[in-house]
Coordinates of C-alpha atoms in Angstrom, one line a residue:
M1 CA -44.4 11.9 42.4
P2 CA -45.2 14.6 39.9
E3 CA -48.8 16.0 39.9
Q4 CA -51.1 13.9 37.7
T5 CA -52.7 15.8 34.8
C6 CA -55.9 14.8 33.1
A7 CA -57.3 15.5 29.7
C8 CA -61.1 15.4 29.1
F9 CA -62.8 14.4 25.9
R10 CA -66.5 14.4 25.0
G11 CA -68.4 12.0 22.7
E12 CA -72.0 12.2 21.6
A13 CA -74.5 9.7 20.1
K14 CA -78.1 9.9 19.3
L15 CA -80.6 7.1 19.3
S16 CA -82.4 7.2 15.9
G17 CA -85.7 8.9 16.5
G18 CA -84.7 9.3 20.1
K19 CA -82.5 11.5 22.2
L20 CA -78.9 12.6 22.6
A21 CA -76.5 11.0 25.1
A22 CA -73.1 12.5 25.7
I23 CA -70.2 11.1 27.7
T24 CA -67.2 13.2 28.9
V25 CA -64.2 11.1 30.0
C26 CA -61.1 12.4 31.7
L27 CA -57.9 10.4 31.0
A28 CA -54.6 10.3 32.8
A29 CA -51.4 8.3 32.6
D30 CA -51.7 5.1 34.7
P31 CA -49.1 5.6 37.5
S32 CA -49.1 1.8 38.1
A33 CA -47.8 1.0 34.6
P34 CA -44.1 1.0 33.8
T35 CA -42.9 4.1 32.0
V36 CA -42.7 3.4 28.3
P37 CA -42.8 5.6 25.2
S38 CA -46.6 5.0 24.9
Q39 CA -47.6 5.0 28.5
P40 CA -51.0 3.3 29.3
V41 CA -53.8 5.6 30.4
R42 CA -56.7 5.1 32.8
I43 CA -60.1 6.6 32.9
V44 CA -60.1 9.0 35.9
S45 CA -63.8 10.1 35.6
C46 CA -66.8 9.7 33.4
R47 CA -69.8 12.0 33.2
I48 CA -73.1 11.4 31.4
D49 CA -75.4 14.2 30.1
G50 CA -78.0 14.5 27.4
D51 CA -81.7 15.3 26.6
F52 CA -83.0 11.8 27.4
F53 CA -85.6 11.0 30.1
L54 CA -85.6 8.8 33.1
E55 CA -88.6 7.2 34.8
G56 CA -88.7 5.4 38.1
G57 CA -88.8 6.0 41.9
A58 CA -86.9 8.4 44.0
A59 CA -83.6 6.5 43.5
A60 CA -84.0 6.1 39.7
A61 CA -81.3 8.7 38.9
T62 CA -78.7 6.5 40.5
V63 CA -78.7 4.4 37.3
I64 CA -76.8 7.3 35.8
D65 CA -74.2 7.2 38.6
R66 CA -73.9 3.4 38.2
L67 CA -73.3 3.7 34.5
E68 CA -70.6 6.3 35.1
R69 CA -68.9 4.1 37.7
R70 CA -69.0 1.1 35.3
M71 CA -67.4 3.0 32.5
E72 CA -64.7 4.3 34.8
G73 CA -63.8 0.6 35.4
F74 CA -63.0 -0.2 31.8
A75 CA -59.3 -0.2 30.7
P76 CA -59.0 1.1 27.1
P77 CA -58.9 0.0 24.4
I78 CA -62.2 -1.9 24.8
E79 CA -64.2 -4.3 22.7
P80 CA -67.5 -2.4 21.8
G81 CA -69.7 -5.5 22.3
L82 CA -68.4 -5.9 25.9
V83 CA -69.2 -2.3 26.8
E84 CA -72.7 -2.6 25.4
R85 CA -73.4 -5.8 27.2
E86 CA -72.2 -4.6 30.5
L87 CA -74.0 -1.2 30.3
G88 CA -77.1 -3.0 29.3
Q89 CA -76.9 -5.2 32.4
V90 CA -76.6 -2.0 34.6
I91 CA -79.6 -0.5 32.9
S92 CA -81.8 -3.6 33.1
A93 CA -80.8 -4.3 36.8
H94 CA -81.9 -0.9 38.0
E95 CA -85.4 0.5 38.7
G96 CA -84.6 3.7 36.7
R97 CA -85.9 3.3 33.1
L98 CA -84.1 5.3 30.4
I99 CA -86.4 6.8 27.7
G100 CA -84.9 8.0 24.5
A101 CA -81.5 6.4 25.0
D102 CA -80.2 2.9 25.5
A103 CA -77.0 0.9 26.1
A104 CA -76.0 1.1 22.5
T105 CA -76.3 4.9 22.5
M106 CA -74.3 5.2 25.7
T107 CA -71.7 2.8 24.3
R108 CA -71.2 4.7 21.1
A109 CA -70.9 8.1 22.9
F110 CA -68.4 6.5 25.4
L111 CA -66.2 5.0 22.6
R112 CA -66.3 8.2 20.6
A113 CA -65.0 10.1 23.6
L114 CA -62.2 7.5 24.1
S115 CA -61.4 7.7 20.4
Q116 CA -61.0 11.5 20.6
G117 CA -58.5 10.8 23.4
G118 CA -56.5 8.5 21.1
V119 CA -57.0 5.4 23.3
Q120 CA -59.7 3.7 21.2
P121 CA -59.8 2.9 17.5
P122 CA -62.3 5.1 15.6
E123 CA -65.7 3.4 14.9
T124 CA -66.0 1.8 11.6
D125 CA -69.8 1.8 11.3
D126 CA -71.1 5.4 11.4
R127 CA -74.2 5.1 9.4
P128 CA -77.0 7.5 10.4
G129 CA -80.3 5.9 11.4
P130 CA -83.5 6.5 9.5
A131 CA -84.4 10.1 9.2
V132 CA -87.1 11.6 11.4
G133 CA -88.3 15.1 11.2
G134 CA -91.2 17.4 10.8
S135 CA -92.9 16.0 7.7
G136 CA -93.2 12.2 7.3
D137 CA -93.9 10.8 10.7
L138 CA -96.8 12.8 12.2
L139 CA -99.3 11.0 14.2
R140 CA -102.5 13.1 14.3
V141 CA -105.5 12.7 16.6
A142 CA -107.5 11.2 13.7
D143 CA -104.8 8.5 13.4
L144 CA -105.2 7.2 16.9
D145 CA -106.8 3.8 17.6
V146 CA -110.5 4.5 18.1
A147 CA -110.7 2.5 21.3
D148 CA -107.6 4.3 22.7
L149 CA -109.0 7.7 21.8
S150 CA -112.4 6.8 23.4
E151 CA -110.7 5.7 26.6
W152 CA -108.5 8.8 26.8
R153 CA -111.5 11.0 26.3
R154 CA -113.3 9.1 29.1
R155 CA -110.3 9.9 31.4
W156 CA -110.4 13.6 30.6
G157 CA -114.2 13.6 31.0
H158 CA -113.9 12.4 34.6
L159 CA -111.0 14.7 35.6
P160 CA -111.9 17.4 38.1
L161 CA -109.6 19.9 36.4
R162 CA -108.7 23.3 37.6
V163 CA -107.6 25.7 34.9
S164 CA -105.3 28.6 35.9
V165 CA -104.2 31.3 33.5
D166 CA -101.3 32.3 35.6
E167 CA -99.6 35.7 35.8
P168 CA -96.1 36.1 34.3
R169 CA -93.4 35.0 36.8
P170 CA -89.6 35.0 36.9
P171 CA -88.0 32.0 35.3
A172 CA -86.7 30.3 38.6
E173 CA -90.2 30.7 40.1
Q174 CA -91.9 29.1 37.1
V175 CA -89.8 25.9 37.1
A176 CA -90.1 25.8 40.9
L177 CA -93.9 26.2 40.6
D178 CA -94.1 23.1 38.4
L179 CA -92.4 21.0 41.1
A180 CA -94.5 22.5 43.9
M181 CA -97.7 21.9 41.9
V182 CA -97.1 18.2 41.2
R183 CA -96.1 17.7 44.8
A184 CA -99.3 19.3 46.0
V185 CA -101.4 17.2 43.5
R186 CA -99.6 14.0 44.8
E187 CA -100.4 15.0 48.4
G188 CA -104.0 15.8 47.5
S189 CA -103.8 19.5 48.6
Q190 CA -104.2 20.7 45.0
P191 CA -106.7 19.4 42.4
P192 CA -105.5 18.3 38.9
T193 CA -104.4 21.5 37.3
L194 CA -103.8 22.8 33.8
R195 CA -101.7 26.0 34.2
I196 CA -101.1 28.3 31.3
W197 CA -98.0 30.3 32.2
N198 CA -95.5 32.9 30.9
L199 CA -92.2 34.4 31.8
T200 CA -91.1 37.8 32.8
A201 CA -87.7 37.6 31.0
P202 CA -86.1 35.9 28.1
T203 CA -85.1 32.4 29.3
V204 CA -83.4 29.2 28.4
V205 CA -84.7 26.2 30.3
I206 CA -82.3 23.3 30.2
G207 CA -83.3 19.7 31.0
R208 CA -82.6 17.6 34.0
F209 CA -79.6 15.8 32.6
Q210 CA -78.2 18.4 30.2
S211 CA -74.8 19.9 30.4
L212 CA -75.0 23.7 30.9
G213 CA -71.7 24.3 29.1
A214 CA -72.5 22.0 26.2
E215 CA -76.0 23.4 25.6
V216 CA -75.8 27.2 26.2
D217 CA -73.4 29.9 25.2
Q218 CA -73.5 31.4 28.7
E219 CA -71.6 34.6 27.9
R220 CA -73.7 35.4 24.9
A221 CA -76.9 34.5 26.9
R222 CA -75.9 37.1 29.6
E223 CA -75.1 39.7 26.9
L224 CA -78.5 39.3 25.4
G225 CA -80.3 39.4 28.7
F226 CA -81.3 35.7 29.0
T227 CA -81.8 33.9 32.3
V228 CA -80.8 30.2 32.3
V229 CA -82.6 27.8 34.7
R230 CA -82.7 24.0 35.0
R231 CA -86.0 22.2 35.3
V232 CA -86.8 18.8 37.0
T233 CA -87.8 17.0 33.8
G234 CA -85.5 15.5 31.2
G235 CA -85.5 16.5 27.5
G236 CA -83.8 19.3 25.6
A237 CA -83.2 23.0 26.1
M238 CA -86.1 25.4 25.6
F239 CA -85.5 28.9 24.2
A240 CA -88.2 31.3 25.3
Q241 CA -88.9 35.0 24.7
P242 CA -92.0 35.8 26.7
D243 CA -94.2 37.0 23.9
D244 CA -93.1 34.3 21.4
V245 CA -94.1 31.1 23.3
I246 CA -97.2 29.4 24.6
T247 CA -96.4 27.3 27.7
Y248 CA -98.5 25.1 29.8
S249 CA -98.1 22.6 32.7
L250 CA -100.5 19.8 33.5
T251 CA -100.2 18.2 36.9
V252 CA -102.4 15.2 37.5
P253 CA -102.6 12.1 39.8
A254 CA -100.5 9.2 38.5
S255 CA -103.8 7.2 38.2
F256 CA -104.8 9.4 35.3
A257 CA -102.3 7.5 33.2
D258 CA -102.8 4.0 34.7
G259 CA -101.8 1.2 32.3
L260 CA -100.2 3.4 29.7
D261 CA -96.7 3.3 28.3
T262 CA -94.6 6.4 28.1
A263 CA -95.5 7.4 24.6
S264 CA -99.2 7.0 25.3
T265 CA -98.9 9.0 28.5
Y266 CA -97.5 11.9 26.5
R267 CA -100.3 11.7 24.0
L268 CA -103.0 11.5 26.6
N269 CA -101.7 14.6 28.4
D270 CA -101.4 16.5 25.2
L271 CA -104.8 15.5 23.9
W272 CA -106.5 18.7 24.9
L273 CA -103.9 20.7 23.0
L274 CA -103.9 18.6 19.8
E275 CA -107.7 18.5 19.7
G276 CA -107.8 22.3 20.3
L277 CA -105.3 23.1 17.6
G278 CA -107.0 20.8 15.1
R279 CA -110.4 22.4 15.8
L280 CA -108.8 25.8 15.0
G281 CA -107.5 24.5 11.7
F282 CA -103.9 23.7 12.5
D283 CA -102.2 20.9 10.7
V284 CA -100.4 19.3 13.7
G285 CA -99.5 16.0 15.2
W286 CA -97.1 14.2 17.4
S287 CA -93.6 13.5 16.1
G288 CA -91.5 10.9 17.9
M289 CA -92.2 10.5 21.6
N290 CA -92.6 14.0 22.8
D291 CA -92.5 16.6 20.0
I292 CA -95.5 18.4 18.5
A293 CA -94.9 19.3 14.8
S294 CA -96.4 20.2 11.5
R295 CA -95.4 18.8 8.1
R296 CA -92.9 21.7 7.9
G297 CA -91.2 21.3 11.2
K298 CA -91.2 21.2 15.0
I299 CA -93.7 23.5 16.9
G300 CA -92.8 22.4 20.5
G301 CA -91.7 19.7 22.8
A302 CA -93.1 18.2 26.0
A303 CA -91.3 16.8 29.0
Q304 CA -92.7 15.0 32.0
R305 CA -91.8 13.5 35.4
R306 CA -93.6 11.0 37.6
L307 CA -93.4 11.4 41.4
P308 CA -94.2 8.1 43.2
G309 CA -96.7 8.4 46.0
G310 CA -96.1 7.7 49.7
P311 CA -98.4 5.9 52.0
G312 CA -102.0 6.8 51.1
E313 CA -100.9 8.9 48.1
D314 CA -101.6 8.3 44.5
G315 CA -98.4 9.8 43.1
G316 CA -98.3 12.6 40.6
I317 CA -97.4 13.4 37.0
L318 CA -95.9 16.7 35.8
H319 CA -96.3 17.2 32.1
H320 CA -95.3 20.5 30.5
D321 CA -95.0 21.8 27.0
M322 CA -93.5 24.9 25.3
L323 CA -94.8 25.8 21.9
S324 CA -93.2 28.3 19.5
Y325 CA -95.7 31.0 18.6
R326 CA -93.0 33.0 16.9
M327 CA -89.4 32.2 16.6
D328 CA -86.3 34.3 16.1
A329 CA -84.1 31.4 15.0
D330 CA -81.0 33.5 14.4
L331 CA -81.2 34.7 18.0
M332 CA -81.8 31.2 19.3
L333 CA -78.7 29.9 17.5
Q334 CA -76.6 32.6 19.2
V335 CA -77.7 31.4 22.6
L336 CA -78.1 27.6 22.1
K337 CA -75.4 25.2 21.0
V338 CA -76.7 22.7 18.5
S339 CA -74.3 19.9 17.7
D340 CA -74.1 18.1 14.4
E341 CA -75.0 14.8 16.2
K342 CA -78.3 16.2 17.3
M343 CA -79.2 17.0 13.7
R344 CA -77.7 13.9 12.0
D345 CA -81.0 11.9 11.8
K346 CA -83.3 14.8 11.1
A347 CA -84.8 15.3 7.7
V348 CA -83.8 18.9 7.6
R349 CA -80.6 20.8 6.8
S350 CA -80.3 22.9 9.9
A351 CA -81.8 23.7 13.3
R352 CA -83.1 27.0 11.8
S353 CA -85.2 25.2 9.2
R354 CA -86.5 22.6 11.6
V355 CA -88.8 25.1 13.5
D356 CA -92.3 25.9 12.3
P357 CA -94.0 28.3 14.8
L358 CA -97.7 28.5 15.2
S359 CA -97.9 32.0 13.8
A360 CA -97.1 30.5 10.4
Q361 CA -100.6 28.9 10.4
T362 CA -102.8 31.5 12.0
A363 CA -103.7 35.2 12.0
L364 CA -104.7 34.9 15.7
G365 CA -102.5 36.8 18.2
R366 CA -100.8 34.8 20.9
R367 CA -103.4 35.7 23.6
Q368 CA -106.3 35.2 21.2
L369 CA -104.9 31.7 20.4
V370 CA -104.7 30.8 24.1
T371 CA -108.2 32.0 24.7
A372 CA -109.5 30.0 21.7
L373 CA -107.8 26.8 22.9
L374 CA -109.3 27.2 26.4
E375 CA -112.8 27.9 25.0
G376 CA -112.9 24.5 23.5
L377 CA -111.5 22.6 26.5
P378 CA -115.0 21.8 28.0
D379 CA -115.7 19.6 25.0
L380 CA -113.0 17.3 26.3
A381 CA -113.0 18.1 30.1
P382 CA -116.5 19.2 31.1
R383 CA -115.6 19.3 34.8
A384 CA -112.9 22.0 34.1
R385 CA -113.2 25.2 36.1
L386 CA -111.2 28.4 36.1
A387 CA -109.4 29.1 39.4
P388 CA -106.1 30.7 40.5
V389 CA -103.1 28.6 41.6
G390 CA -103.4 27.9 45.4
G391 CA -101.6 30.4 47.6
H392 CA -99.9 27.6 49.6
V393 CA -98.4 26.2 46.3
V394 CA -97.1 29.6 45.3
C395 CA -95.4 30.1 48.7
A396 CA -93.8 26.6 48.4
A397 CA -92.6 27.5 44.9
R398 CA -91.0 30.7 46.0
R399 CA -89.1 28.9 48.7
L400 CA -87.9 26.3 46.2
A401 CA -86.9 29.1 43.8
A402 CA -84.8 30.8 46.5
E403 CA -83.2 27.7 47.8
R404 CA -82.7 25.8 44.5
F405 CA -83.8 27.0 41.1
S406 CA -82.3 30.5 41.3
Q407 CA -78.9 29.2 42.5
A408 CA -76.0 29.0 40.0
A409 CA -74.8 25.8 41.6
W410 CA -78.2 24.1 40.9
T411 CA -78.3 25.3 37.3
A412 CA -74.8 24.0 36.6
Y413 CA -75.2 20.7 38.4
I414 CA -76.7 17.7 36.4
V415 CA -79.4 16.3 38.7

C-alpha cells in the first residue's frame, strides 16, 4: 500500500466579546473507500488551540482532548447542527469549564478548517457579532453594584497581604515563579502575595492553549532578541519589553473569591489596580471579561488559574496582569501574528490602533507610577506589608524553570 499523505488545514472562530478558538484538521484519503475520481477523505487528527480559558480540577484540560477525539470521529461533510450539539454534550459532561469559547465557536472553527480542505461547504452565515473594543463597553469601579463593591473591599481589608517588589528575572523564571507562588499559597507556606515583577529580556509570553507557530513569528523574534515562553494560564500572547510594561501577579487562597463567578473574580483581583489608577486620574475600566482599557483602547489583559486544594488545603488562585506603559506597536506586529478573525468584532481598524498605553495619560515615569499605585494600596488592604518573595519559593521556581519553562518542548507543546 502506498504511504498515506495528509494535508492540514486551520480554521478560526471568535466568540463575540470572547476569545479565539482555532482548529487544525489533518485530512487523508480513506483507504477503506473504493477508489473513485473523488475519493472520500477521513479526519486523521484534530488539534485545538486558542486564547480561551479553562477552569476546573486537575483533569479539566482533558475536555480539550475529548473535543479533539470527538471531532476526529466525524465523517465530512457534516451537518453543522449535529457538530454543535455533540460538542456541546462533551463540554457539558466534563468538569472542565471553557471560558471565552463555547460549542458554537468550536463548531465554526472546525467547519471552516474542513471547508478549506474542500470537504465541507463554505458557511453561509458569516455575520460578525456585536463590536466590542476600547470605547463603549467600559465598566468602571464607580459602575459596580454598591453591595458588591462593599463586599469586595471587605475581602481585601481582611487579606494578610505580602507585597513584593521583585527583582528583574529571566522570562522562564518569571513564569515558573508564578506557578511556584500559587502552589506555596495553596499549601500555606506562603501568605497571599502581590508581586510586582519585571523581565531581564524582551519577551513574548504565550497562553496555555495557544499555538506557538500561529501566534509568534519565531524567526523574527529570535532576530530581534525576544525570548518566547509559555505560561500556565489561558489567554492571549503578551508582548513585553522590560521598560515598557508594568506586570504583577496576585496569588491568594481560593476562599478569597468564594461564591463569585469568573468575571467577578477577575474584577475582585484587579480592584487594587483599578482603584489605584482611578485615584491617580486615569480614565480606565474593565472591558470584556479580562481586559483593562480606556475609551481609546486596550491597556492590558489579565489571566488566572485556580489550583484545587488537597486534603486540608484551601486551594489557590493565580491572577496576573501585564499593562502597557509604552508600546512599540510596529515592533509588536513584527513579532506577533494577529489574524483577521481576532480583530473582526473589535471596534477598531487594526491591532496597532487598539493599544492605549498608560504613558498616554500620565507624565509619571514607569517606576514612579508603580510607587504611586503601591502607596495607595493600604486604603484597600490595610494589612498589606512589604516583604521579599520567600527563598523556598524562588528555589522551587528555578527548578521549574530548568525542568519545564526554559525547555523548547514545553514552549511548543499546548498544555
